[in-house]
Structures are given as structure tokens and as C-alpha cells.
XYZ file of C-alpha atoms in Angstrom:
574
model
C 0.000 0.000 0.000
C 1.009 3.834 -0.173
C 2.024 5.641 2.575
C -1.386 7.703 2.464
C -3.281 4.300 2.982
C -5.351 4.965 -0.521
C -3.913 3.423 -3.232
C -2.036 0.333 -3.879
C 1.499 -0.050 -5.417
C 1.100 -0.619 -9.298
C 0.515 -4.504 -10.011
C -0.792 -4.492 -6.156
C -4.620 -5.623 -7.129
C -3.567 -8.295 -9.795
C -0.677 -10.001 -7.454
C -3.575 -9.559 -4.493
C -5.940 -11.067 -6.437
C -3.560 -14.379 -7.566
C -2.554 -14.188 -3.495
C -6.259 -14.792 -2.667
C -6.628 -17.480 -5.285
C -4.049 -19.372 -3.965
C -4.682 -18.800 -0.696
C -8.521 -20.474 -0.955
C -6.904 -23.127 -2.844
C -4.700 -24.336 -0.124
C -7.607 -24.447 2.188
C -9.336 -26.376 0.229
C -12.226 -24.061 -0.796
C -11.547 -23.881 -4.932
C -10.199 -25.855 -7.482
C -8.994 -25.391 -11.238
C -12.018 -25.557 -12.775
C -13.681 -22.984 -10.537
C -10.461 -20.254 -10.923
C -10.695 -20.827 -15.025
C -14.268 -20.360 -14.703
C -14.550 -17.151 -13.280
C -11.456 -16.024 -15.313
C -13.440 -16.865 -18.495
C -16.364 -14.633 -17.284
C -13.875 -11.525 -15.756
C -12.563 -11.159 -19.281
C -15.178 -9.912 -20.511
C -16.562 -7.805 -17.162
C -13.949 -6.163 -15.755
C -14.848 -7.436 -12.170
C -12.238 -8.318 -9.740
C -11.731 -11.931 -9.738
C -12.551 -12.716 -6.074
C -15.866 -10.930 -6.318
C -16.819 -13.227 -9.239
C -15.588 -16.185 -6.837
C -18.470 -15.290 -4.801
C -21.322 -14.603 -7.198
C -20.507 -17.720 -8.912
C -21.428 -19.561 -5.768
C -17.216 -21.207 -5.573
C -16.906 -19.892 -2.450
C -18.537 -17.980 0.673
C -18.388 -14.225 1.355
C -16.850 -14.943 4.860
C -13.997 -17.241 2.807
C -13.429 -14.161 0.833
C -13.352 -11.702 3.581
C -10.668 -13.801 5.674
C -8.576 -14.498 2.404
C -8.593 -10.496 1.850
C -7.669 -9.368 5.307
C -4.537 -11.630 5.922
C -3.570 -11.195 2.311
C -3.906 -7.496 2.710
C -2.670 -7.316 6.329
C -6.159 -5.690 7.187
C -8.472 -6.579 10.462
C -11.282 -8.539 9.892
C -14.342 -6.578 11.359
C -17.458 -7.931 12.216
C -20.679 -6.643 13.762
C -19.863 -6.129 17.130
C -17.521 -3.767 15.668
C -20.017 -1.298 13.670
C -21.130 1.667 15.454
C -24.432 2.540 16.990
C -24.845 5.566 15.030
C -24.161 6.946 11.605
C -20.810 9.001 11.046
C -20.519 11.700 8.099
C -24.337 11.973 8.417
C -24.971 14.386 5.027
C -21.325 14.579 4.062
C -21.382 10.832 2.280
C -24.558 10.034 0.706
C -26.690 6.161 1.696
C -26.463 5.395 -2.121
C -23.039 5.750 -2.448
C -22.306 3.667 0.664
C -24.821 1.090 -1.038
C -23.528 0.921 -3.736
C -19.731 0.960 -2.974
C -20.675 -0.957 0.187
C -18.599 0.435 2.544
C -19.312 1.867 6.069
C -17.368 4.247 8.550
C -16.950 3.045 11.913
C -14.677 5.255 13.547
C -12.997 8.670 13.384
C -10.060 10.656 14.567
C -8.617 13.858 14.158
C -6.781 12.703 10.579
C -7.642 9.355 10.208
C -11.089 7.206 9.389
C -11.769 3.528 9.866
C -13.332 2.592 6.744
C -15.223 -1.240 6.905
C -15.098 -1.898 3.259
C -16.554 -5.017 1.238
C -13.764 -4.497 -1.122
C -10.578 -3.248 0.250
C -8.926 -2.916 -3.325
C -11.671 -0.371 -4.748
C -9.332 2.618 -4.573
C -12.473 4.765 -6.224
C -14.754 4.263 -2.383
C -11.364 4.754 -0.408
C -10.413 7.883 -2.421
C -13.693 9.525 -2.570
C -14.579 8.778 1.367
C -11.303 10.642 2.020
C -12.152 13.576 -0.296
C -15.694 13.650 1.452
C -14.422 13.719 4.952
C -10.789 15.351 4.699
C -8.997 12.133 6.453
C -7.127 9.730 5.919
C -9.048 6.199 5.330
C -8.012 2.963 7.591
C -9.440 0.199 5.524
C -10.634 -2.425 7.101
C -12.359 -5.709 5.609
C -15.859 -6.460 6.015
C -18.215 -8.825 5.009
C -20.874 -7.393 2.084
C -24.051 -9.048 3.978
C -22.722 -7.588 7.285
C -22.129 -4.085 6.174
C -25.733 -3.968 4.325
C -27.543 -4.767 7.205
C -25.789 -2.373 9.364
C -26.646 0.078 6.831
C -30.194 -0.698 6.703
C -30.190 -0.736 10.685
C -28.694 2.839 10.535
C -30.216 4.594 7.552
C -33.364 3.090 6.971
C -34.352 1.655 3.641
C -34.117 5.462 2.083
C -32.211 4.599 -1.483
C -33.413 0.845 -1.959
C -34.799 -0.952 -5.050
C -37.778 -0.093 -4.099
C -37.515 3.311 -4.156
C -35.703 3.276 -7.498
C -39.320 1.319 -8.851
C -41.579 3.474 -7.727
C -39.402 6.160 -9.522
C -39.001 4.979 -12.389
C -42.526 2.918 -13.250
C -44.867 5.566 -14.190
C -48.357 5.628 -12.986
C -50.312 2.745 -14.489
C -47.838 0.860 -15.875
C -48.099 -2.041 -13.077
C -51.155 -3.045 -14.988
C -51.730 -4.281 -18.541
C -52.259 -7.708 -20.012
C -50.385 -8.106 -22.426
C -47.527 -10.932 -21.726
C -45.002 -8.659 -23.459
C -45.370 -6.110 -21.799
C -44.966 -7.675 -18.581
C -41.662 -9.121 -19.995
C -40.560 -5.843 -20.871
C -41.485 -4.759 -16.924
C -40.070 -7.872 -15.408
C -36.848 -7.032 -17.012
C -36.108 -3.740 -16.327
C -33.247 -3.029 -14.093
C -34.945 -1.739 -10.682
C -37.737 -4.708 -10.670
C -34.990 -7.162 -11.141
C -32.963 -5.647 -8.651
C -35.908 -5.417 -6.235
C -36.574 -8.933 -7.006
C -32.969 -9.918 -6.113
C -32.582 -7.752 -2.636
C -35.771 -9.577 -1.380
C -34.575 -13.115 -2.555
C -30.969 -12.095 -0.961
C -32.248 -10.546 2.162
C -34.159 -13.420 2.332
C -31.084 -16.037 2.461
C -29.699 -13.626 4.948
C -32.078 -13.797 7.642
C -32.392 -17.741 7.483
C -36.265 -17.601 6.393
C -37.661 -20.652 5.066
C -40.108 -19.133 2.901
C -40.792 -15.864 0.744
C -44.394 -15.237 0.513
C -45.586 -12.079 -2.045
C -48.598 -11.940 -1.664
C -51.280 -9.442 -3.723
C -53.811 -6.939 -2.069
C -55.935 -4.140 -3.667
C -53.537 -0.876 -2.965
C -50.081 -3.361 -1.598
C -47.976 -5.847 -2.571
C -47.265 -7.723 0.836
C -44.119 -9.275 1.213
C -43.203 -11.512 3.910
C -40.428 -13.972 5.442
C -41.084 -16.810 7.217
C -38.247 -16.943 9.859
C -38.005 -19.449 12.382
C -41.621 -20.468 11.818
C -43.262 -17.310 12.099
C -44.183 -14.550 9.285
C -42.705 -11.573 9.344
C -43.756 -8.534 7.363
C -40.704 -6.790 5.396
C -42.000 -4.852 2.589
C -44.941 -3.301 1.321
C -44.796 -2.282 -2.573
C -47.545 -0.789 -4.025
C -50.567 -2.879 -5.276
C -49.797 -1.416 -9.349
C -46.047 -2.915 -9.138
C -47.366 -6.679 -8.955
C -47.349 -7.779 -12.271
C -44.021 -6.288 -12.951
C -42.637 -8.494 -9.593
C -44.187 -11.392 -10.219
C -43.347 -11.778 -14.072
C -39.934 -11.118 -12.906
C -40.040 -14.678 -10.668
C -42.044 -16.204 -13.155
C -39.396 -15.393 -15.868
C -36.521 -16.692 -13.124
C -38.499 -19.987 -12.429
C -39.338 -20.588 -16.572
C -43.023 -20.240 -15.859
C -45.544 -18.881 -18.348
C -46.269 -15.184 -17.591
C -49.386 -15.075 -19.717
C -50.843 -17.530 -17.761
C -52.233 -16.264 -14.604
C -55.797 -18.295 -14.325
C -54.050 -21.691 -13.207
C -51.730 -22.295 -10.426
C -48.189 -23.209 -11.651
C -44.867 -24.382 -9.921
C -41.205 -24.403 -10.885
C -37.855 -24.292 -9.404
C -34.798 -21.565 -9.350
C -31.343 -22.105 -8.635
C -29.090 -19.642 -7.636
C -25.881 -18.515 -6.043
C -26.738 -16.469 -3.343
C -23.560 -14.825 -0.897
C -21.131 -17.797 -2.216
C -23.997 -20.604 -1.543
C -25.673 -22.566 -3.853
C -29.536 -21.991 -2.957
C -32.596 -23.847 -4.446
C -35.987 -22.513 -4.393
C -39.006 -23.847 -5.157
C -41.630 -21.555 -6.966
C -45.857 -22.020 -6.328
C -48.414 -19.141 -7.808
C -52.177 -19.429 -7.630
C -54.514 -16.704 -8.527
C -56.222 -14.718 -5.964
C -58.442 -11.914 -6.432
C -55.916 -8.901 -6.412
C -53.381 -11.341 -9.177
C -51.132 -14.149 -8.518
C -50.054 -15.061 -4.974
C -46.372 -16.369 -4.749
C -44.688 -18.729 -2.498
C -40.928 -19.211 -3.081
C -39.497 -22.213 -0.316
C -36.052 -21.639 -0.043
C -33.592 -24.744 0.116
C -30.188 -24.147 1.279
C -28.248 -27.044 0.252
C -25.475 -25.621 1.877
C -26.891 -24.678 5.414
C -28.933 -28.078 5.522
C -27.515 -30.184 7.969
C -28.631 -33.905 8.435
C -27.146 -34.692 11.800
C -29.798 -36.116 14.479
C -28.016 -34.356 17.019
C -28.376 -30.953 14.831
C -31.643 -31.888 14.759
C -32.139 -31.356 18.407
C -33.504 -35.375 18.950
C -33.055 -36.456 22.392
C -31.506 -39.477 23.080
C -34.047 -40.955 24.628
C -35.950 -40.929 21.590
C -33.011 -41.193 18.957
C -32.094 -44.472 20.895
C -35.399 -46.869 19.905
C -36.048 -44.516 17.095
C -32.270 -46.016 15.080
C -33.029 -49.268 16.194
C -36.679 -49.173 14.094
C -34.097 -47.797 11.288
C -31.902 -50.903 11.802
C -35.044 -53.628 11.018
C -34.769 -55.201 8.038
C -38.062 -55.140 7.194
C -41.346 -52.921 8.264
C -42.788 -49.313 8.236
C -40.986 -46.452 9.961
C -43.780 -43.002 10.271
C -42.451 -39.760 10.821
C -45.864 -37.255 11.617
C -46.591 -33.929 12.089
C -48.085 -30.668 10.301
C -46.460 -28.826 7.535
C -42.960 -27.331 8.287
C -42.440 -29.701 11.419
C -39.184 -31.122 9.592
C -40.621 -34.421 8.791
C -38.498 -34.780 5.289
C -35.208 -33.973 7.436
C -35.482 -36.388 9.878
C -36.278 -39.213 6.655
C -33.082 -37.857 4.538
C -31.045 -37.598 7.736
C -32.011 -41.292 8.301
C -31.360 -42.297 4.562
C -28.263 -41.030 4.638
C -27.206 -43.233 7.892
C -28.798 -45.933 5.618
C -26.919 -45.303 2.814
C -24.175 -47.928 2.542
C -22.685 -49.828 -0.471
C -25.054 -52.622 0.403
C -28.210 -51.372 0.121
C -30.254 -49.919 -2.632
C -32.260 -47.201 -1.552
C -35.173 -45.820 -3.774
C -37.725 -42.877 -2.891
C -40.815 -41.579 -4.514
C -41.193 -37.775 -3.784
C -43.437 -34.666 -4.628
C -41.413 -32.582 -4.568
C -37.420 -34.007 -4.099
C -36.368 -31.251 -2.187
C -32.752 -32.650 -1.663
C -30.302 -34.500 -3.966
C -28.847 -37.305 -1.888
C -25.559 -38.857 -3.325
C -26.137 -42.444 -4.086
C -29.797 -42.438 -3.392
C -32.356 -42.865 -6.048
C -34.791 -40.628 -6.390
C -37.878 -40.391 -8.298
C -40.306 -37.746 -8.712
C -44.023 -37.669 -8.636
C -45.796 -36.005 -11.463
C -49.330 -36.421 -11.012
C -51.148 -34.393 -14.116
C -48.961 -37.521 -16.510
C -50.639 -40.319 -14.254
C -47.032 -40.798 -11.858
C -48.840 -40.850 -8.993
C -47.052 -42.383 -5.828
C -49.160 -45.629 -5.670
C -48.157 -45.979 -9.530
C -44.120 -45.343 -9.141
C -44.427 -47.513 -6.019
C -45.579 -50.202 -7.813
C -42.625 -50.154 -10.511
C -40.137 -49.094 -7.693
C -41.138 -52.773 -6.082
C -39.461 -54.060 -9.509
C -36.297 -52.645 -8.945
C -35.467 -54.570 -6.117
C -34.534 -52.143 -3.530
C -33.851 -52.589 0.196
C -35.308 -49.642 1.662
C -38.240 -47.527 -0.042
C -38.864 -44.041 1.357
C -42.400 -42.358 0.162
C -42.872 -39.092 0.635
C -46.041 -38.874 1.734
C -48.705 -41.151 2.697
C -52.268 -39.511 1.081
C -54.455 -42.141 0.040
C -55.453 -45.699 0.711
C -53.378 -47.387 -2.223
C -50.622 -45.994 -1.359
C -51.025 -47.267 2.062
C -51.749 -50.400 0.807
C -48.401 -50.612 -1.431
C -46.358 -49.756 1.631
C -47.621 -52.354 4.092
C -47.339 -54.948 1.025
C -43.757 -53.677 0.496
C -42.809 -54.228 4.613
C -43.998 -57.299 4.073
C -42.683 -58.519 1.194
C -39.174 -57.750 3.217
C -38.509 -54.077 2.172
C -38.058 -51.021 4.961
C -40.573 -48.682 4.120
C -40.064 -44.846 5.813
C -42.666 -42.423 4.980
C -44.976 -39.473 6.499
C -48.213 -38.488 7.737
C -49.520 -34.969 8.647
C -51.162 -35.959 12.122
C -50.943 -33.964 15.068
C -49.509 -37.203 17.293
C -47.438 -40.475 16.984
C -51.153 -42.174 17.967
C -52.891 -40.357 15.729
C -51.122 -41.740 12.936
C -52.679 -45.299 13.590
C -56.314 -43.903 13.594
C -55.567 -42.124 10.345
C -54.339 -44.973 8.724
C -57.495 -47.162 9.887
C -60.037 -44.488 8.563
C -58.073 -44.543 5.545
C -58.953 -48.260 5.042
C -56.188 -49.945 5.472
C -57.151 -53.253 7.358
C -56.487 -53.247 10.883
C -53.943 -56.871 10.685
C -52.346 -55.505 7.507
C -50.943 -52.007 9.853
C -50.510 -54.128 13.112
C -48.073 -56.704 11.630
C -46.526 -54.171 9.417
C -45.854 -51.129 11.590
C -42.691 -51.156 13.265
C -42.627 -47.555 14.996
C -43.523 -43.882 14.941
C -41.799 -40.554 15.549
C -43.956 -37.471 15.921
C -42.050 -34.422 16.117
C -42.403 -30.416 16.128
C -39.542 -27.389 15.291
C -40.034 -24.648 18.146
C -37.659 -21.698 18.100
C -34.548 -21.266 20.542
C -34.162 -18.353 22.716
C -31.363 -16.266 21.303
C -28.482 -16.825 23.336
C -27.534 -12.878 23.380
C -30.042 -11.736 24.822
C -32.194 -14.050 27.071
C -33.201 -13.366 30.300
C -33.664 -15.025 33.923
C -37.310 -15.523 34.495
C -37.920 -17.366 37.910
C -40.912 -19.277 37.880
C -43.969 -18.498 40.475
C -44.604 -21.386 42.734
C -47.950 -21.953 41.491
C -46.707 -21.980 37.354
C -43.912 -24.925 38.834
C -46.445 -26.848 40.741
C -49.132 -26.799 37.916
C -46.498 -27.827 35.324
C -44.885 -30.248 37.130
C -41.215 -28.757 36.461
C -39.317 -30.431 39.317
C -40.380 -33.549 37.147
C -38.277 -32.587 34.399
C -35.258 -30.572 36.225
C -34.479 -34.283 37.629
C -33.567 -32.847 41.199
C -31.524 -29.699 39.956
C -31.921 -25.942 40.537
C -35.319 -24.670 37.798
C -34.187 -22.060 36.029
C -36.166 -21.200 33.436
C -35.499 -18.175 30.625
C -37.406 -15.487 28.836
C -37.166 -13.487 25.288
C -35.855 -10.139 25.389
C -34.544 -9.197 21.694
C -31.407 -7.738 20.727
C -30.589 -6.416 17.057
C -28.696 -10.231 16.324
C -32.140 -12.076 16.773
C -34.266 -8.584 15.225
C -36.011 -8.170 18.204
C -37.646 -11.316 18.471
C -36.020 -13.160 21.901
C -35.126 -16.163 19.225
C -33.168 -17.410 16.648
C -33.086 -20.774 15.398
C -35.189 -23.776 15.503
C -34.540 -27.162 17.407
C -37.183 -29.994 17.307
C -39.181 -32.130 19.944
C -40.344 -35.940 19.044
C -41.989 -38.992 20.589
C -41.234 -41.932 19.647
C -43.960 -44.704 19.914
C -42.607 -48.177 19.242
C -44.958 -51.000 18.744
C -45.649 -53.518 21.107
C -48.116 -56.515 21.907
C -50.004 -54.019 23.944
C -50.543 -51.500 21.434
C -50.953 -53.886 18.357
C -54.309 -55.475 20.261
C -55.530 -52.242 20.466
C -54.869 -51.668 16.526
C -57.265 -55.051 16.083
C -59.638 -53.964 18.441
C -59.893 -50.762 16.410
C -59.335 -48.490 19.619
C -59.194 -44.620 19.584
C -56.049 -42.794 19.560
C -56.163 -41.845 22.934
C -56.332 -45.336 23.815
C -52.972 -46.102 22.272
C -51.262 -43.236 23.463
C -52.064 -44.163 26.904
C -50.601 -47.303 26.349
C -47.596 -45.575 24.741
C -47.268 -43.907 27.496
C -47.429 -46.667 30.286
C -44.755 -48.069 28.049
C -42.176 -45.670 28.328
C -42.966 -42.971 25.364
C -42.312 -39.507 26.144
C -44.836 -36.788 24.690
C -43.868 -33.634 22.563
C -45.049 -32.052 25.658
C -42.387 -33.402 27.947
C -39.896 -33.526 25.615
C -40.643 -29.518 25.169
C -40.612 -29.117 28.657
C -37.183 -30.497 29.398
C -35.887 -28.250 26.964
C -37.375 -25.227 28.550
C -35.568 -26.119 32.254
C -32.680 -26.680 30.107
C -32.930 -23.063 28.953
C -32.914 -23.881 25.119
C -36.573 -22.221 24.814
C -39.066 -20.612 26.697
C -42.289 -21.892 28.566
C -44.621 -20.319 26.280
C -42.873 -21.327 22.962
C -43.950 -25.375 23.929
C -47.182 -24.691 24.510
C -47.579 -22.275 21.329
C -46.110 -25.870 19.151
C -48.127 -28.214 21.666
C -51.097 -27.165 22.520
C -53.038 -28.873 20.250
C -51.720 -32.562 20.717
């Protein structure tokens, strides 16, 4: 570097650059055919090569950011290090701070502390030090970092959504005509709009993306940690334009807006590779959108990621260790049923045995797994790919979904025919599951001899770690929930939700899941001939050893992982 801090020897950025590449190499995190990739592309863009690294999804922003700082000799700052209040308020303007994403962080009487996304864009460190009359400190910064601590301080004054409602003149959110919605969906500020909520999105660890249409709004909204969350509210005249633009991204048909329709995006999104599955249906204001976001590279299939206690995870591997039988994981939508079944595939998954599953929709790839989707409107139902699947001689069959009576049927003639048959039911309870399967019509010996074990489970958010609180429990609340039960003789110290700016206010962050696990015995198998209600066979679950989502919850929140009222918000209906 100079002695002014600003600008780089000549040949410093292009020996940096080859310093970083190699750098990532050693660790492991790039190969060859990754480096000639994005060498291919910077020919013709002019983009520094380790920024292209990241959009092409080769390797993370926070792989970048360390290879910059000990290649540059820079600190590495992170959040904690980002001030409480914007500096240079009026003298550098939000949009250039966007867009060259950089932030100040501290000042002296000659010198600034610049956290910069790119410490070799002399242009930001120059004109920050014209701006403020000091001499810039860089310092190296992760890009999602410094954007949210620049939405936290400024507001969203300057976003793609301000740009849109700029430059889309009155009434052109409307029109039918597919070309012109093609022409809208591909302007610069929609797409960018389109690509801050979808990034954003990724950022804050939400499983969903719902845009949803209202007379005079757009409503957009995250699902994060299982609840919905509000984040921005175009108006009502810029829908077509937004949802043409996912349409276009997902290979849907634009013109066609009386049907529902579903597709699939892929995308590299801060150096990860991100899948997202695309539903519309039209609603009365235009076309609803649902976009589920799959990380490949966040999920994690690890039982004890997964938050399973042992003393369910114990019988619930040996039902995954029978040779033959059905294995039912319940519970409602978003409970992290298809985890828990690729988690167990993958333990499963051994030279040995051939593993086939029929799925609508296969939400991961599993290496060495074969799997087969369901496409329904060309007659692929489950009960018909089942049936073919039984010809391929496979060991262990995993069905997505059990909806209907022949599929049912196909499954217990599968476990008995010496295959290990894992699948799902939305029920609200591991007992449940038997009653459903009895009104479905499946005969009463055919499930008893068949059914091996079930696992009900739930995902209720974890109190954020930063910011949690003591909250003592009243004599009364320990007495009428039995909490001295589950602290197993130690001190009950339960917690409550505060909020702090790392969780956005909400007392949580993350998920962890509860299960019971009810394992079929003589007991409960008479019952399933005698046709008995589900309460029936939970009791005798119970008197066997099974412990309820309810307890299991419970010993979580004396452990301090969640609070009191977070069980009985996921519980309260079993």
C-alpha cells in the first residue's frame, strides 16, 4: 500500500488477487475448474476476480473476507464492531455507501476507519477521504454484514424499491399483455428489487418468501423461524411487474395467470448454492407467490443438529436398523418431517443397500440415493411409481407422503414382502397416525403386523443466546407444570425473550425440534385389532415408556434452550 493508505502499489490488485486465489486453494475451498471459470467470465466484465468467486457460488463471502484481510494485512471486522450511530451523516450520501458498500466506523482527528466489502476499490477509499478530509483505515468487512448495518442505521431510504416506484410511471403495473410484462419484469430496478428480497431473504435464514397481492399493496413476507414476518410493502400497481420477474426466473408462463403453476430456481446467493421452489395461484388482487427456499449448503442432516433427544433417537435407530417394516415420521407442515427421513437415509446409505424414494417434490439430492419424482397431471402418482419401484429390487423404499389408501396399501405390502418402508403423515400425534391410517382403510392386521414404529415431532424456536433473560418461575406456574419432574432434582431455572438487534427483536433465533417416539408392542398392536381410539394407544404408549412432545418440550425449557410459552404455542393442540 502507499504511505497515504489509498492506493495500492502498481501490479498491487492483480498479485492480491492471484494471493487470494491461492490462498482459498490451499484451504481447500476452490479448485482449477472454478479459478478458469470465473477467469473466463472476468474477461469480458472487468470485475475483480474474487468478487466473481463469490457470485458464482465457488466460495462464501466470509472465505473471501478472511482471504482479503490476511492477504492485505487488514483486520477482519465484524458486527460487534459497527457503530451505533451513523458518522458523516450528510457529508457521504446512503447510495453511495450502497452501492460501494462500505461503512465508517470510527474517526479521529486525521484518520477514518473505513469497513469496506472491497478493500482494493481505490475509487470508495479515495472519494470517502475527499468527502471527509482524512485519511481512510481500511478495514475488511463482510458485504451481507455491512448492508444490514446500513439498513439498521439509515433506513431503507435509497433501496430498489424506491428506485421502482421512480421509475414505473403511474399505471404501468397493470396491462395484459404478456409482453409487456416481460418488458417490466426485465427492467433493471424490478430485477434488482426482485434480487434484494430473494438475498435478504437467504440472509435472515427464512424458510419461505411469501408475495402476496392486495388491492392498494404488494405484501411481502419472510417466514423466519416459523413465524411470518412482514418486510415490505410495494404498491398494489407494481405486482405484475414483480411477479413476471419470478415467473421469468423460475421458466413459468407469464401469460398464464388463471391456473396455479410451480417451478424451481437455482441460484448462487452470498457464495452458496440456494434452491428454491416456486408455487403461484390466482387470488383476487393477481397471482399469490410462495418461493421455499432450500439451502443445500446450510442443511444439515445430523440427528443431534436436529435437536432429537436421546431418549428418543435411541429406539427410534433401532426401528431404522429392522430389516423389514414401516418407519412413520408425523406432524403438520414445516415440522421437519423430510429432514429427519433424509437424515435417516443417509445413515442408511451404505454400499449394500439400494435405496429408492418416490417424492413430490425431491427437495434434496442425496448422493447415491435414487430418487424419483411424482408427477401427477402424466398419471405418476405415488401408488403408480411404487408399484414399478417394487421391480427394482430395492432394500429400503422411502415415500414421501402417505395420502391415500393405495398408497397405504403398497407400503404395508412392500414391509412385508421384506422391504423397509419410511414415509410421512400430517397428524398432530405419533397415535394419531394409527387412527388415520385405519379411517383410511387400510385393514387393521395388515398395519398391526406391518408397523414397526412412529416418531412425531415439532420445530419450536430457541431463545437467542444474546439476549435471554432469567425468568424465575412463580410457585404456582412450577407446581401446575410439574417442572421439578423434568429438572431431575436440579436448581429450575427457566429463561425469557428479550430481543437484541442479532435475533431482530424477536427473543429467538433458530429452531430445534421435539419428538416422541412410539414403538410398537403386543399391547398397542391389540388395540390396533380392536380398532381403539387414539387416545387409547397413546395411553398405552405412554405406560410403556414414550415420552410426549409435551415433555420432551418441557425439558428443553428447564434446560434453557426455549421458553415456557414457545412449547405450549407448538403443543397445545396434541
Amino acid at each position: 500500500m502507499n504511505a497515504d493508505g489509498l492506493g495500492p502499489a502498481p501490479g498491487f490488485a492483480s498479485n492480491a488477487e492471484e494471493a487470494i486465489v491461492g490462498l482459498l486453494a490451499r484451504r481447500g475451498k476452490l479448485d482449477d475448474a472454478g479459478v478458469q471459470r470465473a477467469r473466463r467470465i472476468q474477461g469480458g466484465s472487468g470485475d475483480h476476480l474474487h468478487g466473481l468467486l463469490v457470485k458464482l457460488g465457488l466460495v462464501s463471502e466470509l472465505d473471501i473476507a478472511e482471504a482479503l484481510a490476511e492477504v492485505l494485512t487488514l483486520p477482519l471486522v465484524t458486527v460487534k464492531d459497527f457503530p451505533d450511530q451513523p458518522l458523516f451523516d450528510g457529508a457521504l450520501s446512503i447510495k453511495f455507501l450502497k452501492d460501494s458498500h462500505v461503512l465508517p466506523l470510527a474517526e479521529a482527528d486525521e484518520t477514518i476507519e473505513l469497513a469496506m466489502a472491497d478493500p482494493l476499490d481505490d475509487f470508495a477509499a479515495y472519494a470517502v477521504a475527499a468527502a471527509t478530509g482524512r485519511r481512510v483505515e481500511r478495514r475488511v468487512a463482510i458485504p451481507a454484514d455491512i448492508e444490514k448495518a446500513l439498513e439498521r442505521l439509515y433506513g431503507r431510504s435509497g433501496s430498489a424499491l424506491s428506485e421502482i416506484v421512480d421509475n414505473l410511471g403511474e399505471g404501468e403495473g397493470g396491462g395484459d399483455d404478456a409482453e409487456r410484462l416481460k418488458d417490466m419484469a426485465s427492467e433493471a430496478p424490478v430485477i434488482r428489487f426482485v434480487n434484494q428480497v430473494i438475498g435478504r431473504a437467504v440472509e435472515a435464514r427464512a424458510s419461505d418468501i411469501h408475495i402476496e397481492p392486495f388491492e392498494s399493496k404488494l405484501r411481502v413476507r419472510y417466514r423466519i423461524d416459523g413465524i411470518l414476518q412482514e418486510v415490505e410493502t410495494p404498491p398494489g400497481r407494481l405486482t405484475a411487474a414483480i411477479v413476471s420477474r419470478v415467473k421469468i426466473m423460475s421458466k413459468l408462463n407469464i401469460a398464464e395467470r388463471r391456473l396455479p403453476q410451480d417451478g424451481r430456481i437455482k441460484l448462487a446467493i452470498r457464495g452458496k448454492e440456494v434452491d428454491f421452489r416456486i408455487s403461484t395461484v390466482p387470488t383476487m388482487h393477481g397471482e399469490s407467490v410462495v418461493m421455499r427456499i432450500l439451502d443445500r449448503g446450510g442443511a444439515v442432516f445430523d440427528f443431534s443438529v436436529l435437536g432429537i433427544d436421546e431418549a428418543v433417537l435411541k429406539p427410534y435407530l433401532e426401528m431404522l436398523e429392522r430389516p423389514n417394516g414401516i418407519l412413520l415420521v408425523t406432524g403438520p407442515t414445516g415440522s421437519g418431517k423430510t429432514t429427519t427421513l433424509y437424515t435417516s437415509l443417509l445413515r442408511l446409505n451404505t454400499p449394500d443397500r439400494k435405496i429408492l424414494t418416490v417424492e413430490d417434490p425431491i427437495e434434496y439430492q442425496l448422493e447415491g440415493v435414487n430418487q424419483v419424482q411424482v408427477k401427477s397431471q402424466i398419471g405418476l402418482t405415488f401408488a403408480s411409481v411404487l408399484r414399478s419401484l417394487l421391480r427394482q429390487d430395492p432394500d429400503i423404499i422411502m415415500i414421501g407422503e402417505i395420502r391415500d389408501l393405495e398408497t397405504a396399501q403398497i407400503a404395508a405390502q412392500a414391509a412385508l414382502t421384506g422391504h423397509l418402508v419410511l414415509s410421512t403423515l400430517h397428524t398432530n400425534s405419533a397415535a394419531g397416525s394409527v387412527t388415520r391410517l385405519l379411517d383410511m382403510g387400510l385393514e387393521d392386521y395388515l398395519l398391526a403386523s406391518t408397523l414397526n414404529g412412529i416418531s412425531a415431532q415439532r420445530l419450536l424456536r430457541t431463545l437467542c443466546v444474546h439476549c435471554r433473560e432469567p425468568n424465575p418461575a412463580l410457585a404456582e406456574i412450577s407446581r401446575q407444570m410439574d417442572l421439578e419432574r423434568f429438572a431431575g432434582g436440579e436448581a429450575i431455572r427457566l429463561f425469557r425473550p428479550v430481543g437484541c438487534p442479532r435475533c431482530s427483536g424477536t427473543g429467538y433465533f433458530g429452531r430445534t425440534g421435539i419428538s416422541e417416539m412410539l414403538v410398537m408392542s403386543d399391547g398397542i398392536r391389540k388395540l390396533i385389532l380392536r380398532r381403539e381410539d387414539a387416545g387409547a394407544i397413546q395411553r398405552a404408549a405412554i405406560e410403556g415408556g414414550m415420552r410426549t412432545l409435551y415433555e420432551d418440550g418441557m425439558l428443553k425449557v428447564v434446560r434453557g434452550v426455549t421458553s415456557l410459552e414457545e412449547v405450549l404455542r407448538v403443543t397445545r393442540e396434541t
